[in-house]
Amino acid sequence: MLIQRSLGLAVLSALLLVAAAGADESLHCDELPFVYNVFWTTEYGPAAADVQTAASNMLPCSGPSYALCYYAGPEPMPCKVDRERGVAICECYALESRSTPYHYFVDINGILNTCAYIETVRDCGHDGSGCSSENSAPVCNYLKGEPQTLMPGADIVSSFGLSELPKYGKPGCTECSGLYAGCMTAPCRTTQNEDGETVAICECPLYDGPYQVGQDGVQCDLDPDLVWSAAYNPSGCAND
């Protein structure tokens, strides 16, 4: 899937989506053409930058599956750079369950579906503070279906959760700057790795700027063809 769109096309398409939704309240984004979100969702960068300016930006959702790229970057969960396409292909955790829903979060500033972003900001406010209860944000509705309808053609979608936290201990943070993969709401396909485990292969947009890695004391610079899956908080790290 091509993730780069011209700004003019995105703006025009977004206006058409809003007009259509206003004309028919029963019309949903999954019934409209997909438009990749190239808008600067904050003053710090576009949706691909995965910026978090407030705790309320993280919208609580639950559903049958999600991909977790929070720990991806170096081997054994690499994020391999494809500079020609402007993406990193990241190997991430694939969390899937048919009985017990997973609890996870979506950064309102990192929603890569233009229509779903506009609809979510409309209902939740630009900072997400109007959708503090689980699955109250429109973006959650597109993710919790089987199949999900937020990112066309994807098996599952990348978001953030604490499912793998016991493997890594207390969350940490490392300040970095440069090229990184913004994996929030990136489309993913599931496959089997060499150990027979189900993993998610996610197509994450690249962004160049300051960022934080979600682990303490790691090396920012990886091999030339690898980048961290990361995000940016203007307030910086808050490690104890």
PDB file of C-alpha atoms in Angstrom:
ATOM      1  CA  MET A   1       0.000   0.000   0.000  1.00  0.00           C
ATOM      2  CA  LEU A   2       1.361   3.393  -0.945  1.00  0.00           C
ATOM      3  CA  ILE A   3       1.346   5.666   2.078  1.00  0.00           C
ATOM      4  CA  GLN A   4       2.482   8.899   0.460  1.00  0.00           C
ATOM      5  CA  ARG A   5      -0.170  11.246  -0.882  1.00  0.00           C
ATOM      6  CA  SER A   6       0.084  14.818  -2.108  1.00  0.00           C
ATOM      7  CA  LEU A   7      -1.135  17.402   0.396  1.00  0.00           C
ATOM      8  CA  GLY A   8      -3.568  18.879  -2.115  1.00  0.00           C
ATOM      9  CA  LEU A   9      -5.245  15.520  -2.754  1.00  0.00           C
ATOM     10  CA  ALA A  10      -5.480  14.812   0.976  1.00  0.00           C
ATOM     11  CA  VAL A  11      -7.047  18.190   1.738  1.00  0.00           C
ATOM     12  CA  LEU A  12      -9.574  17.865  -1.080  1.00  0.00           C
ATOM     13  CA  SER A  13     -10.470  14.307  -0.137  1.00  0.00           C
ATOM     14  CA  ALA A  14     -10.802  15.199   3.551  1.00  0.00           C
ATOM     15  CA  LEU A  15     -13.201  18.025   2.743  1.00  0.00           C
ATOM     16  CA  LEU A  16     -15.290  15.653   0.640  1.00  0.00           C
ATOM     17  CA  LEU A  17     -15.345  13.110   3.477  1.00  0.00           C
ATOM     18  CA  VAL A  18     -16.506  15.700   5.995  1.00  0.00           C
ATOM     19  CA  ALA A  19     -19.185  16.946   3.623  1.00  0.00           C
ATOM     20  CA  ALA A  20     -20.415  13.408   3.014  1.00  0.00           C
ATOM     21  CA  ALA A  21     -20.516  12.586   6.723  1.00  0.00           C
ATOM     22  CA  GLY A  22     -22.417  15.789   7.454  1.00  0.00           C
ATOM     23  CA  ALA A  23     -24.983  15.023   4.779  1.00  0.00           C
ATOM     24  CA  ASP A  24     -25.646  11.493   6.034  1.00  0.00           C
ATOM     25  CA  GLU A  25     -25.042  10.738   9.722  1.00  0.00           C
ATOM     26  CA  SER A  26     -25.275   6.999   9.016  1.00  0.00           C
ATOM     27  CA  LEU A  27     -22.294   7.177   6.665  1.00  0.00           C
ATOM     28  CA  HIS A  28     -19.056   5.833   8.148  1.00  0.00           C
ATOM     29  CA  CYS A  29     -15.418   6.060   7.139  1.00  0.00           C
ATOM     30  CA  ASP A  30     -15.216   2.383   6.227  1.00  0.00           C
ATOM     31  CA  GLU A  31     -17.794   3.100   3.495  1.00  0.00           C
ATOM     32  CA  LEU A  32     -15.696   5.885   1.977  1.00  0.00           C
ATOM     33  CA  PRO A  33     -12.443   5.874  -0.036  1.00  0.00           C
ATOM     34  CA  PHE A  34      -9.332   5.567   2.114  1.00  0.00           C
ATOM     35  CA  VAL A  35      -7.155   8.698   2.296  1.00  0.00           C
ATOM     36  CA  TYR A  36      -3.792   8.577   4.063  1.00  0.00           C
ATOM     37  CA  ASN A  37      -3.446  11.285   6.725  1.00  0.00           C
ATOM     38  CA  VAL A  38      -0.611  13.702   5.859  1.00  0.00           C
ATOM     39  CA  PHE A  39      -1.935  16.542   8.049  1.00  0.00           C
ATOM     40  CA  TRP A  40       0.203  18.037  10.797  1.00  0.00           C
ATOM     41  CA  THR A  41      -1.952  16.847  13.679  1.00  0.00           C
ATOM     42  CA  THR A  42       0.129  18.927  16.126  1.00  0.00           C
ATOM     43  CA  GLU A  43       2.568  21.795  15.733  1.00  0.00           C
ATOM     44  CA  TYR A  44       5.374  19.249  16.118  1.00  0.00           C
ATOM     45  CA  GLY A  45       4.664  17.110  13.085  1.00  0.00           C
ATOM     46  CA  PRO A  46       2.221  15.074  10.990  1.00  0.00           C
ATOM     47  CA  ALA A  47       0.350  11.929  11.968  1.00  0.00           C
ATOM     48  CA  ALA A  48       3.427   9.880  11.025  1.00  0.00           C
ATOM     49  CA  ALA A  49       5.431  11.547  13.834  1.00  0.00           C
ATOM     50  CA  ASP A  50       3.267   9.946  16.565  1.00  0.00           C
ATOM     51  CA  VAL A  51       3.328  13.003  18.811  1.00  0.00           C
ATOM     52  CA  GLN A  52       1.845  12.939  22.312  1.00  0.00           C
ATOM     53  CA  THR A  53       1.305  16.336  23.940  1.00  0.00           C
ATOM     54  CA  ALA A  54      -1.058  15.236  26.734  1.00  0.00           C
ATOM     55  CA  ALA A  55      -2.132  12.053  28.493  1.00  0.00           C
ATOM     56  CA  SER A  56      -5.624  12.500  27.026  1.00  0.00           C
ATOM     57  CA  ASN A  57      -4.183  11.957  23.537  1.00  0.00           C
ATOM     58  CA  MET A  58      -4.069   8.213  24.281  1.00  0.00           C
ATOM     59  CA  LEU A  59      -7.589   6.969  23.581  1.00  0.00           C
ATOM     60  CA  PRO A  60      -8.578   3.754  25.410  1.00  0.00           C
ATOM     61  CA  CYS A  61      -9.873   0.977  23.169  1.00  0.00           C
ATOM     62  CA  SER A  62     -10.480  -2.755  23.424  1.00  0.00           C
ATOM     63  CA  GLY A  63     -10.861  -5.433  20.807  1.00  0.00           C
ATOM     64  CA  PRO A  64      -9.878  -8.904  19.624  1.00  0.00           C
ATOM     65  CA  SER A  65      -6.416  -8.025  18.323  1.00  0.00           C
ATOM     66  CA  TYR A  66      -3.678  -5.454  17.869  1.00  0.00           C
ATOM     67  CA  ALA A  67      -0.033  -5.254  16.842  1.00  0.00           C
ATOM     68  CA  LEU A  68       2.510  -3.934  19.336  1.00  0.00           C
ATOM     69  CA  CYS A  69       5.587  -2.286  17.799  1.00  0.00           C
ATOM     70  CA  TYR A  70       6.658  -0.457  20.965  1.00  0.00           C
ATOM     71  CA  TYR A  71       9.801  -2.589  21.336  1.00  0.00           C
ATOM     72  CA  ALA A  72      10.708  -2.940  17.655  1.00  0.00           C
ATOM     73  CA  GLY A  73      13.886  -1.559  16.087  1.00  0.00           C
ATOM     74  CA  PRO A  74      16.967  -3.778  16.384  1.00  0.00           C
ATOM     75  CA  GLU A  75      17.076  -7.547  15.978  1.00  0.00           C
ATOM     76  CA  PRO A  76      15.260  -9.781  16.835  1.00  0.00           C
ATOM     77  CA  MET A  77      12.336  -7.398  16.111  1.00  0.00           C
ATOM     78  CA  PRO A  78      13.844  -5.274  13.337  1.00  0.00           C
ATOM     79  CA  CYS A  79      12.464  -2.168  11.666  1.00  0.00           C
ATOM     80  CA  LYS A  80      14.085  -2.254   8.228  1.00  0.00           C
ATOM     81  CA  VAL A  81      14.175   1.021   6.312  1.00  0.00           C
ATOM     82  CA  ASP A  82      12.714   1.284   2.805  1.00  0.00           C
ATOM     83  CA  ARG A  83      13.774   4.846   1.934  1.00  0.00           C
ATOM     84  CA  GLU A  84      12.298   4.722  -1.555  1.00  0.00           C
ATOM     85  CA  ARG A  85       8.812   4.165  -0.159  1.00  0.00           C
ATOM     86  CA  GLY A  86       9.339   6.242   2.992  1.00  0.00           C
ATOM     87  CA  VAL A  87       8.491   3.399   5.371  1.00  0.00           C
ATOM     88  CA  ALA A  88      10.065   0.963   7.768  1.00  0.00           C
ATOM     89  CA  ILE A  89       8.995  -2.673   7.673  1.00  0.00           C
ATOM     90  CA  CYS A  90       8.833  -3.610  11.340  1.00  0.00           C
ATOM     91  CA  GLU A  91       8.442  -7.010  12.944  1.00  0.00           C
ATOM     92  CA  CYS A  92       6.098  -6.547  15.899  1.00  0.00           C
ATOM     93  CA  TYR A  93       4.148  -8.555  18.428  1.00  0.00           C
ATOM     94  CA  ALA A  94       0.818  -9.860  17.130  1.00  0.00           C
ATOM     95  CA  LEU A  95      -1.746 -10.034  19.936  1.00  0.00           C
ATOM     96  CA  GLU A  96      -4.792 -12.035  18.944  1.00  0.00           C
ATOM     97  CA  SER A  97      -7.587 -13.550  21.022  1.00  0.00           C
ATOM     98  CA  ARG A  98     -11.008 -14.871  20.160  1.00  0.00           C
ATOM     99  CA  SER A  99     -12.429 -14.856  23.697  1.00  0.00           C
ATOM    100  CA  THR A 100     -10.908 -12.121  25.857  1.00  0.00           C
ATOM    101  CA  PRO A 101     -10.562  -8.623  24.354  1.00  0.00           C
ATOM    102  CA  TYR A 102      -7.254  -6.797  24.599  1.00  0.00           C
ATOM    103  CA  HIS A 103      -7.042  -3.344  26.138  1.00  0.00           C
ATOM    104  CA  TYR A 104      -4.890  -0.890  24.196  1.00  0.00           C
ATOM    105  CA  PHE A 105      -4.528   2.802  23.318  1.00  0.00           C
ATOM    106  CA  VAL A 106      -4.558   4.866  20.132  1.00  0.00           C
ATOM    107  CA  ASP A 107      -2.739   8.201  19.959  1.00  0.00           C
ATOM    108  CA  ILE A 108      -5.269  10.622  18.476  1.00  0.00           C
ATOM    109  CA  ASN A 109      -2.398  12.504  16.825  1.00  0.00           C
ATOM    110  CA  GLY A 110      -1.166   9.362  15.049  1.00  0.00           C
ATOM    111  CA  ILE A 111      -4.346   8.188  13.292  1.00  0.00           C
ATOM    112  CA  LEU A 112      -3.271   7.492   9.698  1.00  0.00           C
ATOM    113  CA  ASN A 113      -6.798   7.277   8.247  1.00  0.00           C
ATOM    114  CA  THR A 114      -7.842  10.873   7.408  1.00  0.00           C
ATOM    115  CA  CYS A 115     -11.587  10.326   7.741  1.00  0.00           C
ATOM    116  CA  ALA A 116     -11.254   8.436  11.033  1.00  0.00           C
ATOM    117  CA  TYR A 117      -8.933  11.152  12.361  1.00  0.00           C
ATOM    118  CA  ILE A 118     -11.399  13.934  11.504  1.00  0.00           C
ATOM    119  CA  GLU A 119     -14.330  11.967  12.940  1.00  0.00           C
ATOM    120  CA  THR A 120     -12.413  11.231  16.146  1.00  0.00           C
ATOM    121  CA  VAL A 121     -11.309  14.849  16.639  1.00  0.00           C
ATOM    122  CA  ARG A 122     -14.876  15.974  16.014  1.00  0.00           C
ATOM    123  CA  ASP A 123     -16.235  13.702  18.768  1.00  0.00           C
ATOM    124  CA  CYS A 124     -13.300  13.698  21.210  1.00  0.00           C
ATOM    125  CA  GLY A 125     -11.728  17.134  20.792  1.00  0.00           C
ATOM    126  CA  HIS A 126      -8.311  17.825  19.361  1.00  0.00           C
ATOM    127  CA  ASP A 127      -6.580  16.508  22.508  1.00  0.00           C
ATOM    128  CA  GLY A 128      -8.870  13.486  22.931  1.00  0.00           C
ATOM    129  CA  SER A 129     -10.139  14.610  26.341  1.00  0.00           C
ATOM    130  CA  GLY A 130     -13.765  14.065  25.339  1.00  0.00           C
ATOM    131  CA  CYS A 131     -13.292  10.298  24.951  1.00  0.00           C
ATOM    132  CA  SER A 132     -11.825   9.064  28.217  1.00  0.00           C
ATOM    133  CA  SER A 133     -14.015   5.957  28.495  1.00  0.00           C
ATOM    134  CA  GLU A 134     -13.090   2.752  26.662  1.00  0.00           C
ATOM    135  CA  ASN A 135     -14.258   2.510  23.041  1.00  0.00           C
ATOM    136  CA  SER A 136     -15.944   5.925  23.167  1.00  0.00           C
ATOM    137  CA  ALA A 137     -13.626   7.248  20.426  1.00  0.00           C
ATOM    138  CA  PRO A 138     -14.774   6.599  16.832  1.00  0.00           C
ATOM    139  CA  VAL A 139     -11.371   5.218  15.877  1.00  0.00           C
ATOM    140  CA  CYS A 140     -11.913   2.324  18.311  1.00  0.00           C
ATOM    141  CA  ASN A 141     -15.009   1.202  16.422  1.00  0.00           C
ATOM    142  CA  TYR A 142     -13.021   0.698  13.221  1.00  0.00           C
ATOM    143  CA  LEU A 143     -10.415  -1.351  15.082  1.00  0.00           C
ATOM    144  CA  LYS A 144     -12.589  -3.660  17.165  1.00  0.00           C
ATOM    145  CA  GLY A 145     -14.472  -5.251  14.272  1.00  0.00           C
ATOM    146  CA  GLU A 146     -13.527  -8.567  12.718  1.00  0.00           C
ATOM    147  CA  PRO A 147     -11.977  -7.690  10.377  1.00  0.00           C
ATOM    148  CA  GLN A 148     -10.799  -4.221  11.334  1.00  0.00           C
ATOM    149  CA  THR A 149     -11.759  -1.462   8.879  1.00  0.00           C
ATOM    150  CA  LEU A 150      -9.388   1.368   9.822  1.00  0.00           C
ATOM    151  CA  MET A 151      -6.560   0.429   7.432  1.00  0.00           C
ATOM    152  CA  PRO A 152      -7.762  -1.384   4.291  1.00  0.00           C
ATOM    153  CA  GLY A 153      -6.080  -4.671   3.514  1.00  0.00           C
ATOM    154  CA  ALA A 154      -4.404  -5.046   6.917  1.00  0.00           C
ATOM    155  CA  ASP A 155      -4.839  -8.145   9.070  1.00  0.00           C
ATOM    156  CA  ILE A 156      -4.348  -6.101  12.250  1.00  0.00           C
ATOM    157  CA  VAL A 157      -3.305  -2.548  13.112  1.00  0.00           C
ATOM    158  CA  SER A 158      -0.485  -1.265  15.308  1.00  0.00           C
ATOM    159  CA  SER A 159      -1.385   0.543  18.536  1.00  0.00           C
ATOM    160  CA  PHE A 160      -0.028   0.668  22.087  1.00  0.00           C
ATOM    161  CA  GLY A 161      -0.691  -1.663  25.010  1.00  0.00           C
ATOM    162  CA  LEU A 162       0.921  -3.218  28.051  1.00  0.00           C
ATOM    163  CA  SER A 163       0.491  -6.869  27.034  1.00  0.00           C
ATOM    164  CA  GLU A 164       4.230  -7.544  26.745  1.00  0.00           C
ATOM    165  CA  LEU A 165       5.374  -5.363  29.659  1.00  0.00           C
ATOM    166  CA  PRO A 166       6.341  -8.344  31.909  1.00  0.00           C
ATOM    167  CA  LYS A 167       9.056  -9.260  29.401  1.00  0.00           C
ATOM    168  CA  TYR A 168      10.677  -5.837  29.655  1.00  0.00           C
ATOM    169  CA  GLY A 169      10.014  -4.685  33.210  1.00  0.00           C
ATOM    170  CA  LYS A 170       9.289  -1.090  34.111  1.00  0.00           C
ATOM    171  CA  PRO A 171       8.799   1.175  31.059  1.00  0.00           C
ATOM    172  CA  GLY A 172      11.740   3.456  30.334  1.00  0.00           C
ATOM    173  CA  CYS A 173      12.665   6.175  27.895  1.00  0.00           C
ATOM    174  CA  THR A 174      15.678   7.310  25.887  1.00  0.00           C
ATOM    175  CA  GLU A 175      15.962  10.694  24.145  1.00  0.00           C
ATOM    176  CA  CYS A 176      17.075  10.507  20.504  1.00  0.00           C
ATOM    177  CA  SER A 177      16.930  12.470  17.260  1.00  0.00           C
ATOM    178  CA  GLY A 178      16.928  11.429  13.636  1.00  0.00           C
ATOM    179  CA  LEU A 179      14.973   9.020  11.463  1.00  0.00           C
ATOM    180  CA  TYR A 180      12.427   6.787  13.193  1.00  0.00           C
ATOM    181  CA  ALA A 181       9.332   4.703  12.456  1.00  0.00           C
ATOM    182  CA  GLY A 182       5.986   6.071  13.605  1.00  0.00           C
ATOM    183  CA  CYS A 183       3.970   2.867  13.894  1.00  0.00           C
ATOM    184  CA  MET A 184       0.756   4.126  15.525  1.00  0.00           C
ATOM    185  CA  THR A 185      -2.198   2.762  13.467  1.00  0.00           C
ATOM    186  CA  ALA A 186       0.182   1.373  10.839  1.00  0.00           C
ATOM    187  CA  PRO A 187      -1.214  -1.503   8.744  1.00  0.00           C
ATOM    188  CA  CYS A 188       0.152  -4.963   9.514  1.00  0.00           C
ATOM    189  CA  ARG A 189      -0.085  -8.482   8.191  1.00  0.00           C
ATOM    190  CA  THR A 190       0.350 -11.555  10.345  1.00  0.00           C
ATOM    191  CA  THR A 191       2.798 -14.337   9.534  1.00  0.00           C
ATOM    192  CA  GLN A 192       4.910 -17.028  11.192  1.00  0.00           C
ATOM    193  CA  ASN A 193       8.514 -16.378  12.187  1.00  0.00           C
ATOM    194  CA  GLU A 194      11.319 -18.940  12.177  1.00  0.00           C
ATOM    195  CA  ASP A 195      10.270 -20.160  15.632  1.00  0.00           C
ATOM    196  CA  GLY A 196       6.697 -20.788  14.492  1.00  0.00           C
ATOM    197  CA  GLU A 197       5.340 -17.810  16.419  1.00  0.00           C
ATOM    198  CA  THR A 198       2.706 -15.500  14.965  1.00  0.00           C
ATOM    199  CA  VAL A 199       4.174 -12.043  14.422  1.00  0.00           C
ATOM    200  CA  ALA A 200       2.963  -8.835  12.792  1.00  0.00           C
ATOM    201  CA  ILE A 201       4.862  -7.288   9.876  1.00  0.00           C
ATOM    202  CA  CYS A 202       3.913  -3.615   9.956  1.00  0.00           C
ATOM    203  CA  GLU A 203       4.453  -0.880   7.365  1.00  0.00           C
ATOM    204  CA  CYS A 204       5.329   2.157   9.486  1.00  0.00           C
ATOM    205  CA  PRO A 205       5.868   5.639   8.022  1.00  0.00           C
ATOM    206  CA  LEU A 206       9.277   7.235   8.562  1.00  0.00           C
ATOM    207  CA  TYR A 207       9.762  10.623  10.162  1.00  0.00           C
ATOM    208  CA  ASP A 208      12.927  12.615  10.868  1.00  0.00           C
ATOM    209  CA  GLY A 209      13.076  14.610  14.094  1.00  0.00           C
ATOM    210  CA  PRO A 210      13.422  14.307  17.860  1.00  0.00           C
ATOM    211  CA  TYR A 211      11.892  11.192  19.390  1.00  0.00           C
ATOM    212  CA  GLN A 212      11.870   8.925  22.424  1.00  0.00           C
ATOM    213  CA  VAL A 213      12.472   5.176  22.487  1.00  0.00           C
ATOM    214  CA  GLY A 214      10.284   3.330  24.985  1.00  0.00           C
ATOM    215  CA  GLN A 215      13.227   1.708  26.765  1.00  0.00           C
ATOM    216  CA  ASP A 216      15.788   3.219  29.124  1.00  0.00           C
ATOM    217  CA  GLY A 217      19.467   3.451  28.236  1.00  0.00           C
ATOM    218  CA  VAL A 218      19.335   2.028  24.718  1.00  0.00           C
ATOM    219  CA  GLN A 219      21.558   3.083  21.828  1.00  0.00           C
ATOM    220  CA  CYS A 220      19.834   5.552  19.480  1.00  0.00           C
ATOM    221  CA  ASP A 221      21.865   4.715  16.374  1.00  0.00           C
ATOM    222  CA  LEU A 222      21.251   1.254  15.012  1.00  0.00           C
ATOM    223  CA  ASP A 223      22.637  -0.457  11.924  1.00  0.00           C
ATOM    224  CA  PRO A 224      22.363   1.775   8.806  1.00  0.00           C
ATOM    225  CA  ASP A 225      19.254  -0.013   7.543  1.00  0.00           C
ATOM    226  CA  LEU A 226      17.447  -0.165  10.901  1.00  0.00           C
ATOM    227  CA  VAL A 227      15.463   2.419  12.887  1.00  0.00           C
ATOM    228  CA  TRP A 228      13.569   2.422  16.154  1.00  0.00           C
ATOM    229  CA  SER A 229       9.802   2.316  16.341  1.00  0.00           C
ATOM    230  CA  ALA A 230       9.300   5.448  18.416  1.00  0.00           C
ATOM    231  CA  ALA A 231       7.192   8.506  19.199  1.00  0.00           C
ATOM    232  CA  TYR A 232       7.716  12.066  20.359  1.00  0.00           C
ATOM    233  CA  ASN A 233       6.612  13.836  23.530  1.00  0.00           C
ATOM    234  CA  PRO A 234       7.677  17.518  23.643  1.00  0.00           C
ATOM    235  CA  SER A 235       7.957  17.239  27.451  1.00  0.00           C
ATOM    236  CA  GLY A 236      10.725  14.678  27.045  1.00  0.00           C
ATOM    237  CA  CYS A 237      11.486  11.586  29.078  1.00  0.00           C
ATOM    238  CA  ALA A 238      10.147  11.273  32.598  1.00  0.00           C
ATOM    239  CA  ASN A 239      12.326   8.410  33.828  1.00  0.00           C
ATOM    240  CA  ASP A 240      12.610   8.129  37.584  1.00  0.00           C
TER     241      ASP A 240
END
